[in-house]
JSON list of C-alpha atoms in Angstrom, two decimals:
[
{"chain": "A", "resi": 273, "resn": "MET", "atom": "CA", "xyz": [24.51, -37.91, -204.02]},
{"chain": "A", "resi": 274, "resn": "SER", "atom": "CA", "xyz": [24.62, -34.17, -204.39]},
{"chain": "A", "resi": 275, "resn": "ARG", "atom": "CA", "xyz": [23.91, -31.89, -201.43]},
{"chain": "A", "resi": 276, "resn": "SER", "atom": "CA", "xyz": [20.36, -31.24, -202.62]},
{"chain": "A", "resi": 277, "resn": "LYS", "atom": "CA", "xyz": [19.74, -34.97, -203.02]},
{"chain": "A", "resi": 278, "resn": "ASP", "atom": "CA", "xyz": [21.25, -35.58, -199.58]},
{"chain": "A", "resi": 279, "resn": "ARG", "atom": "CA", "xyz": [18.89, -33.01, -198.09]},
{"chain": "A", "resi": 280, "resn": "ALA", "atom": "CA", "xyz": [15.94, -34.51, -199.96]},
{"chain": "A", "resi": 281, "resn": "ALA", "atom": "CA", "xyz": [16.88, -38.00, -198.75]},
{"chain": "A", "resi": 282, "resn": "SER", "atom": "CA", "xyz": [17.24, -36.78, -195.15]},
{"chain": "A", "resi": 283, "resn": "ALA", "atom": "CA", "xyz": [13.88, -35.00, -195.32]},
{"chain": "A", "resi": 284, "resn": "LEU", "atom": "CA", "xyz": [12.25, -38.09, -196.81]},
{"chain": "A", "resi": 285, "resn": "PHE", "atom": "CA", "xyz": [13.72, -40.27, -194.06]},
{"chain": "A", "resi": 286, "resn": "ALA", "atom": "CA", "xyz": [12.56, -37.88, -191.32]},
{"chain": "A", "resi": 287, "resn": "ASP", "atom": "CA", "xyz": [9.10, -37.71, -192.88]},
{"chain": "A", "resi": 288, "resn": "LEU", "atom": "CA", "xyz": [8.48, -41.38, -193.69]},
{"chain": "A", "resi": 289, "resn": "TYR", "atom": "CA", "xyz": [10.59, -43.51, -191.34]},
{"chain": "A", "resi": 290, "resn": "PRO", "atom": "CA", "xyz": [8.39, -43.16, -188.21]},
{"chain": "A", "resi": 291, "resn": "GLY", "atom": "CA", "xyz": [5.23, -44.16, -190.10]},
{"chain": "A", "resi": 292, "resn": "LEU", "atom": "CA", "xyz": [6.95, -47.00, -191.95]},
{"chain": "A", "resi": 293, "resn": "ALA", "atom": "CA", "xyz": [8.53, -48.38, -188.77]},
{"chain": "A", "resi": 294, "resn": "GLY", "atom": "CA", "xyz": [5.15, -48.13, -186.98]},
{"chain": "A", "resi": 295, "resn": "TRP", "atom": "CA", "xyz": [3.41, -49.94, -189.82]},
{"chain": "A", "resi": 296, "resn": "CYS", "atom": "CA", "xyz": [6.05, -52.67, -189.73]},
{"chain": "A", "resi": 297, "resn": "ARG", "atom": "CA", "xyz": [5.70, -52.88, -185.93]},
{"chain": "A", "resi": 298, "resn": "ARG", "atom": "CA", "xyz": [2.01, -53.68, -186.24]},
{"chain": "A", "resi": 299, "resn": "LEU", "atom": "CA", "xyz": [2.82, -56.45, -188.71]},
{"chain": "A", "resi": 300, "resn": "VAL", "atom": "CA", "xyz": [5.75, -58.11, -186.92]},
{"chain": "A", "resi": 301, "resn": "ASP", "atom": "CA", "xyz": [4.87, -57.30, -183.28]},
{"chain": "A", "resi": 302, "resn": "ASP", "atom": "CA", "xyz": [8.49, -56.57, -182.37]},
{"chain": "A", "resi": 303, "resn": "ASP", "atom": "CA", "xyz": [10.14, -53.14, -182.19]},
{"chain": "A", "resi": 304, "resn": "GLY", "atom": "CA", "xyz": [13.65, -54.30, -183.12]},
{"chain": "A", "resi": 305, "resn": "THR", "atom": "CA", "xyz": [12.52, -56.30, -186.14]},
{"chain": "A", "resi": 306, "resn": "ALA", "atom": "CA", "xyz": [10.25, -53.47, -187.29]},
{"chain": "A", "resi": 307, "resn": "CYS", "atom": "CA", "xyz": [13.13, -50.98, -187.14]},
{"chain": "A", "resi": 308, "resn": "GLU", "atom": "CA", "xyz": [15.43, -53.39, -189.00]},
{"chain": "A", "resi": 309, "resn": "ILE", "atom": "CA", "xyz": [12.84, -53.88, -191.75]},
{"chain": "A", "resi": 310, "resn": "ALA", "atom": "CA", "xyz": [12.15, -50.15, -192.10]},
{"chain": "A", "resi": 311, "resn": "SER", "atom": "CA", "xyz": [15.88, -49.39, -192.18]},
{"chain": "A", "resi": 312, "resn": "GLU", "atom": "CA", "xyz": [16.51, -52.10, -194.77]},
{"chain": "A", "resi": 313, "resn": "ALA", "atom": "CA", "xyz": [13.71, -50.67, -196.94]},
{"chain": "A", "resi": 314, "resn": "PHE", "atom": "CA", "xyz": [15.43, -47.26, -196.83]},
{"chain": "A", "resi": 315, "resn": "THR", "atom": "CA", "xyz": [18.82, -48.85, -197.58]},
{"chain": "A", "resi": 316, "resn": "ARG", "atom": "CA", "xyz": [17.32, -50.47, -200.68]},
{"chain": "A", "resi": 317, "resn": "LEU", "atom": "CA", "xyz": [15.73, -47.17, -201.66]},
{"chain": "A", "resi": 318, "resn": "TRP", "atom": "CA", "xyz": [19.07, -45.34, -201.38]},
{"chain": "A", "resi": 319, "resn": "SER", "atom": "CA", "xyz": [20.75, -47.91, -203.61]},
{"chain": "A", "resi": 320, "resn": "ARG", "atom": "CA", "xyz": [18.15, -47.20, -206.33]},
{"chain": "A", "resi": 321, "resn": "TRP", "atom": "CA", "xyz": [17.54, -43.54, -205.46]},
{"chain": "A", "resi": 322, "resn": "SER", "atom": "CA", "xyz": [17.90, -42.14, -208.98]},
{"chain": "A", "resi": 323, "resn": "ASN", "atom": "CA", "xyz": [15.66, -44.84, -210.50]},
{"chain": "A", "resi": 324, "resn": "VAL", "atom": "CA", "xyz": [12.71, -44.61, -208.09]},
{"chain": "A", "resi": 325, "resn": "ASP", "atom": "CA", "xyz": [9.86, -42.32, -209.11]},
{"chain": "A", "resi": 326, "resn": "GLU", "atom": "CA", "xyz": [7.66, -42.91, -206.05]},
{"chain": "A", "resi": 327, "resn": "PRO", "atom": "CA", "xyz": [9.85, -43.39, -202.94]},
{"chain": "A", "resi": 328, "resn": "ARG", "atom": "CA", "xyz": [6.94, -43.83, -200.51]},
{"chain": "A", "resi": 329, "resn": "GLY", "atom": "CA", "xyz": [5.40, -46.62, -202.57]},
{"chain": "A", "resi": 330, "resn": "PHE", "atom": "CA", "xyz": [8.80, -48.23, -203.08]},
{"chain": "A", "resi": 331, "resn": "LEU", "atom": "CA", "xyz": [9.44, -48.19, -199.31]},
{"chain": "A", "resi": 332, "resn": "TYR", "atom": "CA", "xyz": [6.11, -49.77, -198.40]},
{"chain": "A", "resi": 333, "resn": "VAL", "atom": "CA", "xyz": [6.30, -52.45, -201.10]},
{"chain": "A", "resi": 334, "resn": "THR", "atom": "CA", "xyz": [9.87, -53.27, -200.08]},
{"chain": "A", "resi": 335, "resn": "ALA", "atom": "CA", "xyz": [8.91, -53.36, -196.39]},
{"chain": "A", "resi": 336, "resn": "ALA", "atom": "CA", "xyz": [5.93, -55.60, -197.18]},
{"chain": "A", "resi": 337, "resn": "ASN", "atom": "CA", "xyz": [8.25, -58.03, -198.96]},
{"chain": "A", "resi": 338, "resn": "LEU", "atom": "CA", "xyz": [10.67, -57.98, -196.02]},
{"chain": "A", "resi": 339, "resn": "VAL", "atom": "CA", "xyz": [7.79, -58.59, -193.58]},
{"chain": "A", "resi": 340, "resn": "ARG", "atom": "CA", "xyz": [6.66, -61.54, -195.71]},
{"chain": "A", "resi": 341, "resn": "ASP", "atom": "CA", "xyz": [10.21, -62.93, -195.63]},
{"chain": "A", "resi": 342, "resn": "HIS", "atom": "CA", "xyz": [10.23, -62.49, -191.84]},
{"chain": "A", "resi": 343, "resn": "TRP", "atom": "CA", "xyz": [6.92, -64.37, -191.50]},
{"chain": "A", "resi": 344, "resn": "ARG", "atom": "CA", "xyz": [8.23, -67.19, -193.70]},
{"chain": "A", "resi": 345, "resn": "LYS", "atom": "CA", "xyz": [11.34, -67.48, -191.56]},
{"chain": "A", "resi": 346, "resn": "LEU", "atom": "CA", "xyz": [9.22, -67.61, -188.39]},
{"chain": "A", "resi": 347, "resn": "GLU", "atom": "CA", "xyz": [7.02, -70.31, -189.90]},
{"chain": "A", "resi": 348, "resn": "ARG", "atom": "CA", "xyz": [10.06, -72.39, -190.88]},
{"chain": "A", "resi": 349, "resn": "GLU", "atom": "CA", "xyz": [11.38, -72.04, -187.34]},
{"chain": "A", "resi": 350, "resn": "ARG", "atom": "CA", "xyz": [7.99, -73.04, -185.88]},
{"chain": "A", "resi": 351, "resn": "ARG", "atom": "CA", "xyz": [7.84, -76.10, -188.13]},
{"chain": "A", "resi": 352, "resn": "ALA", "atom": "CA", "xyz": [11.38, -77.05, -187.15]},
{"chain": "A", "resi": 353, "resn": "MET", "atom": "CA", "xyz": [10.54, -76.63, -183.46]},
{"chain": "A", "resi": 354, "resn": "ARG", "atom": "CA", "xyz": [7.36, -78.72, -183.80]},
{"chain": "A", "resi": 355, "resn": "HIS", "atom": "CA", "xyz": [9.41, -81.39, -185.54]},
{"chain": "A", "resi": 356, "resn": "VAL", "atom": "CA", "xyz": [12.03, -81.27, -182.81]},
{"chain": "A", "resi": 357, "resn": "ALA", "atom": "CA", "xyz": [9.35, -81.42, -180.11]},
{"chain": "A", "resi": 358, "resn": "THR", "atom": "CA", "xyz": [7.90, -84.51, -181.76]},
{"chain": "A", "resi": 359, "resn": "GLU", "atom": "CA", "xyz": [11.33, -86.10, -182.05]},
{"chain": "A", "resi": 360, "resn": "ALA", "atom": "CA", "xyz": [12.15, -85.15, -178.46]},
{"chain": "A", "resi": 361, "resn": "SER", "atom": "CA", "xyz": [8.92, -86.66, -177.15]},
{"chain": "A", "resi": 362, "resn": "LEU", "atom": "CA", "xyz": [9.70, -89.87, -179.02]},
{"chain": "A", "resi": 363, "resn": "ALA", "atom": "CA", "xyz": [13.24, -89.82, -177.67]},
{"chain": "A", "resi": 364, "resn": "ALA", "atom": "CA", "xyz": [11.94, -89.21, -174.13]},
{"chain": "A", "resi": 365, "resn": "ARG", "atom": "CA", "xyz": [10.21, -92.57, -174.29]},
{"chain": "A", "resi": 366, "resn": "ASP", "atom": "CA", "xyz": [13.64, -94.14, -174.75]},
{"chain": "A", "resi": 367, "resn": "PRO", "atom": "CA", "xyz": [15.32, -94.32, -171.34]},
{"chain": "A", "resi": 368, "resn": "GLY", "atom": "CA", "xyz": [18.77, -93.93, -172.91]},
{"chain": "A", "resi": 369, "resn": "ALA", "atom": "CA", "xyz": [17.83, -90.79, -174.86]},
{"chain": "A", "resi": 370, "resn": "GLU", "atom": "CA", "xyz": [19.63, -87.52, -174.17]},
{"chain": "A", "resi": 371, "resn": "SER", "atom": "CA", "xyz": [17.77, -84.50, -172.85]},
{"chain": "A", "resi": 372, "resn": "SER", "atom": "CA", "xyz": [16.22, -82.02, -175.25]},
{"chain": "A", "resi": 373, "resn": "VAL", "atom": "CA", "xyz": [18.89, -80.14, -177.21]},
{"chain": "A", "resi": 374, "resn": "PRO", "atom": "CA", "xyz": [18.04, -77.00, -179.20]},
{"chain": "A", "resi": 375, "resn": "VAL", "atom": "CA", "xyz": [17.99, -77.61, -182.94]},
{"chain": "A", "resi": 376, "resn": "ARG", "atom": "CA", "xyz": [20.28, -74.63, -183.50]},
{"chain": "A", "resi": 377, "resn": "LEU", "atom": "CA", "xyz": [23.02, -76.33, -181.48]},
{"chain": "A", "resi": 378, "resn": "LEU", "atom": "CA", "xyz": [22.52, -79.59, -183.31]},
{"chain": "A", "resi": 379, "resn": "VAL", "atom": "CA", "xyz": [22.69, -77.84, -186.70]},
{"chain": "A", "resi": 380, "resn": "GLN", "atom": "CA", "xyz": [25.83, -75.97, -185.59]},
{"chain": "A", "resi": 381, "resn": "SER", "atom": "CA", "xyz": [27.39, -79.28, -184.61]},
{"chain": "A", "resi": 382, "resn": "LEU", "atom": "CA", "xyz": [26.99, -80.72, -188.12]},
{"chain": "A", "resi": 383, "resn": "PRO", "atom": "CA", "xyz": [30.11, -80.97, -190.28]},
{"chain": "A", "resi": 384, "resn": "GLU", "atom": "CA", "xyz": [30.34, -77.93, -192.59]},
{"chain": "A", "resi": 385, "resn": "ARG", "atom": "CA", "xyz": [29.68, -80.12, -195.65]},
{"chain": "A", "resi": 386, "resn": "LEU", "atom": "CA", "xyz": [26.23, -80.92, -194.19]},
{"chain": "A", "resi": 387, "resn": "ARG", "atom": "CA", "xyz": [25.60, -77.73, -192.20]},
{"chain": "A", "resi": 388, "resn": "ILE", "atom": "CA", "xyz": [25.73, -75.34, -195.18]},
{"chain": "A", "resi": 389, "resn": "PRO", "atom": "CA", "xyz": [23.07, -77.15, -197.25]},
{"chain": "A", "resi": 390, "resn": "VAL", "atom": "CA", "xyz": [20.85, -77.43, -194.14]},
{"chain": "A", "resi": 391, "resn": "LEU", "atom": "CA", "xyz": [21.13, -73.69, -193.44]},
{"chain": "A", "resi": 392, "resn": "LEU", "atom": "CA", "xyz": [20.48, -72.77, -197.07]},
{"chain": "A", "resi": 393, "resn": "TYR", "atom": "CA", "xyz": [17.57, -75.20, -197.51]},
{"chain": "A", "resi": 394, "resn": "TYR", "atom": "CA", "xyz": [15.75, -74.98, -194.19]},
{"chain": "A", "resi": 395, "resn": "TYR", "atom": "CA", "xyz": [16.63, -71.49, -192.99]},
{"chain": "A", "resi": 396, "resn": "ALA", "atom": "CA", "xyz": [17.18, -69.49, -196.20]},
{"chain": "A", "resi": 397, "resn": "ASP", "atom": "CA", "xyz": [14.43, -71.44, -198.02]},
{"chain": "A", "resi": 398, "resn": "LEU", "atom": "CA", "xyz": [16.55, -71.94, -201.14]},
{"chain": "A", "resi": 399, "resn": "PRO", "atom": "CA", "xyz": [15.69, -74.72, -203.59]},
{"chain": "A", "resi": 400, "resn": "VAL", "atom": "CA", "xyz": [18.11, -77.62, -204.07]},
{"chain": "A", "resi": 401, "resn": "ARG", "atom": "CA", "xyz": [18.99, -76.37, -207.57]},
{"chain": "A", "resi": 402, "resn": "GLU", "atom": "CA", "xyz": [20.12, -72.99, -206.24]},
{"chain": "A", "resi": 403, "resn": "ILE", "atom": "CA", "xyz": [22.06, -74.57, -203.37]},
{"chain": "A", "resi": 404, "resn": "ALA", "atom": "CA", "xyz": [23.88, -76.74, -205.90]},
{"chain": "A", "resi": 405, "resn": "LEU", "atom": "CA", "xyz": [24.85, -73.65, -207.90]},
{"chain": "A", "resi": 406, "resn": "LEU", "atom": "CA", "xyz": [25.96, -71.71, -204.82]},
{"chain": "A", "resi": 407, "resn": "THR", "atom": "CA", "xyz": [28.04, -74.54, -203.39]},
{"chain": "A", "resi": 408, "resn": "GLY", "atom": "CA", "xyz": [29.40, -75.87, -206.68]},
{"chain": "A", "resi": 409, "resn": "ARG", "atom": "CA", "xyz": [27.89, -79.32, -206.03]},
{"chain": "A", "resi": 410, "resn": "ARG", "atom": "CA", "xyz": [25.57, -81.47, -208.09]},
{"chain": "A", "resi": 411, "resn": "GLU", "atom": "CA", "xyz": [21.87, -81.46, -207.15]},
{"chain": "A", "resi": 412, "resn": "GLY", "atom": "CA", "xyz": [22.07, -85.14, -206.26]},
{"chain": "A", "resi": 413, "resn": "THR", "atom": "CA", "xyz": [24.96, -84.42, -203.89]},
{"chain": "A", "resi": 414, "resn": "VAL", "atom": "CA", "xyz": [22.98, -81.65, -202.19]},
{"chain": "A", "resi": 415, "resn": "LYS", "atom": "CA", "xyz": [19.99, -83.98, -201.79]},
{"chain": "A", "resi": 416, "resn": "SER", "atom": "CA", "xyz": [22.27, -86.68, -200.40]},
{"chain": "A", "resi": 417, "resn": "ASP", "atom": "CA", "xyz": [23.86, -84.20, -197.97]},
{"chain": "A", "resi": 418, "resn": "LEU", "atom": "CA", "xyz": [20.43, -83.02, -196.78]},
{"chain": "A", "resi": 419, "resn": "HIS", "atom": "CA", "xyz": [19.38, -86.63, -196.24]},
{"chain": "A", "resi": 420, "resn": "ALA", "atom": "CA", "xyz": [22.60, -87.41, -194.35]},
{"chain": "A", "resi": 421, "resn": "ALA", "atom": "CA", "xyz": [22.12, -84.28, -192.20]},
{"chain": "A", "resi": 422, "resn": "ARG", "atom": "CA", "xyz": [18.52, -85.25, -191.37]},
{"chain": "A", "resi": 423, "resn": "GLU", "atom": "CA", "xyz": [19.61, -88.75, -190.41]},
{"chain": "A", "resi": 424, "resn": "LEU", "atom": "CA", "xyz": [22.44, -87.43, -188.26]},
{"chain": "A", "resi": 425, "resn": "LEU", "atom": "CA", "xyz": [20.13, -84.93, -186.55]},
{"chain": "A", "resi": 426, "resn": "ARG", "atom": "CA", "xyz": [17.50, -87.62, -186.02]},
{"chain": "A", "resi": 427, "resn": "ALA", "atom": "CA", "xyz": [20.10, -89.92, -184.48]},
{"chain": "A", "resi": 428, "resn": "ARG", "atom": "CA", "xyz": [21.39, -87.15, -182.21]},
{"chain": "A", "resi": 429, "resn": "LEU", "atom": "CA", "xyz": [17.86, -86.25, -181.15]},
{"chain": "A", "resi": 430, "resn": "GLY", "atom": "CA", "xyz": [17.27, -89.88, -180.35]},
{"chain": "A", "resi": 431, "resn": "GLY", "atom": "CA", "xyz": [20.45, -90.09, -178.32]},
{"chain": "A", "resi": 432, "resn": "LEU", "atom": "CA", "xyz": [21.87, -92.74, -180.65]},
{"chain": "A", "resi": 433, "resn": "VAL", "atom": "CA", "xyz": [25.06, -90.85, -181.46]},
{"chain": "A", "resi": 434, "resn": "ASP", "atom": "CA", "xyz": [27.69, -89.70, -178.98]},
{"chain": "A", "resi": 435, "resn": "HIS", "atom": "CA", "xyz": [27.17, -85.94, -178.46]},
{"chain": "A", "resi": 436, "resn": "ALA", "atom": "CA", "xyz": [30.93, -85.26, -178.17]},
{"chain": "A", "resi": 437, "resn": "HIS", "atom": "CA", "xyz": [31.30, -83.76, -181.70]}
]
């Protein structure tokens, strides 16, 4: 950017960032996340600076999309936690079942071949087709890996598999 564009960008940031971050804060109810979203919106604006006619509108639309992505991620995490809670309560009925283990630790303990599809499917919300393209695997293989990962996680939640992995 030229000096005048740098100054314009700095002025725009000083003018709009506080309002954008405050707006995001009301939507996500977390200061850190709101600041991250507002900053990411500005980062995306800077990368398209010369092609954006209305920076304020661009920032708010971009931030709204990032907030939506954040909400989706939270909902996926809530669903996963409800599922784990259900599995854990079923496992608690089994006297030999292990104590409740956070899903994150169980996912991290999966072999990489299974962990990557799980992260992409359940946490990044990517469709099987896209995961297959990204990993260089066939769709059927990705589906099979997701099934194997679910079975392994279910077994570990139920205390049926040694937790020494």
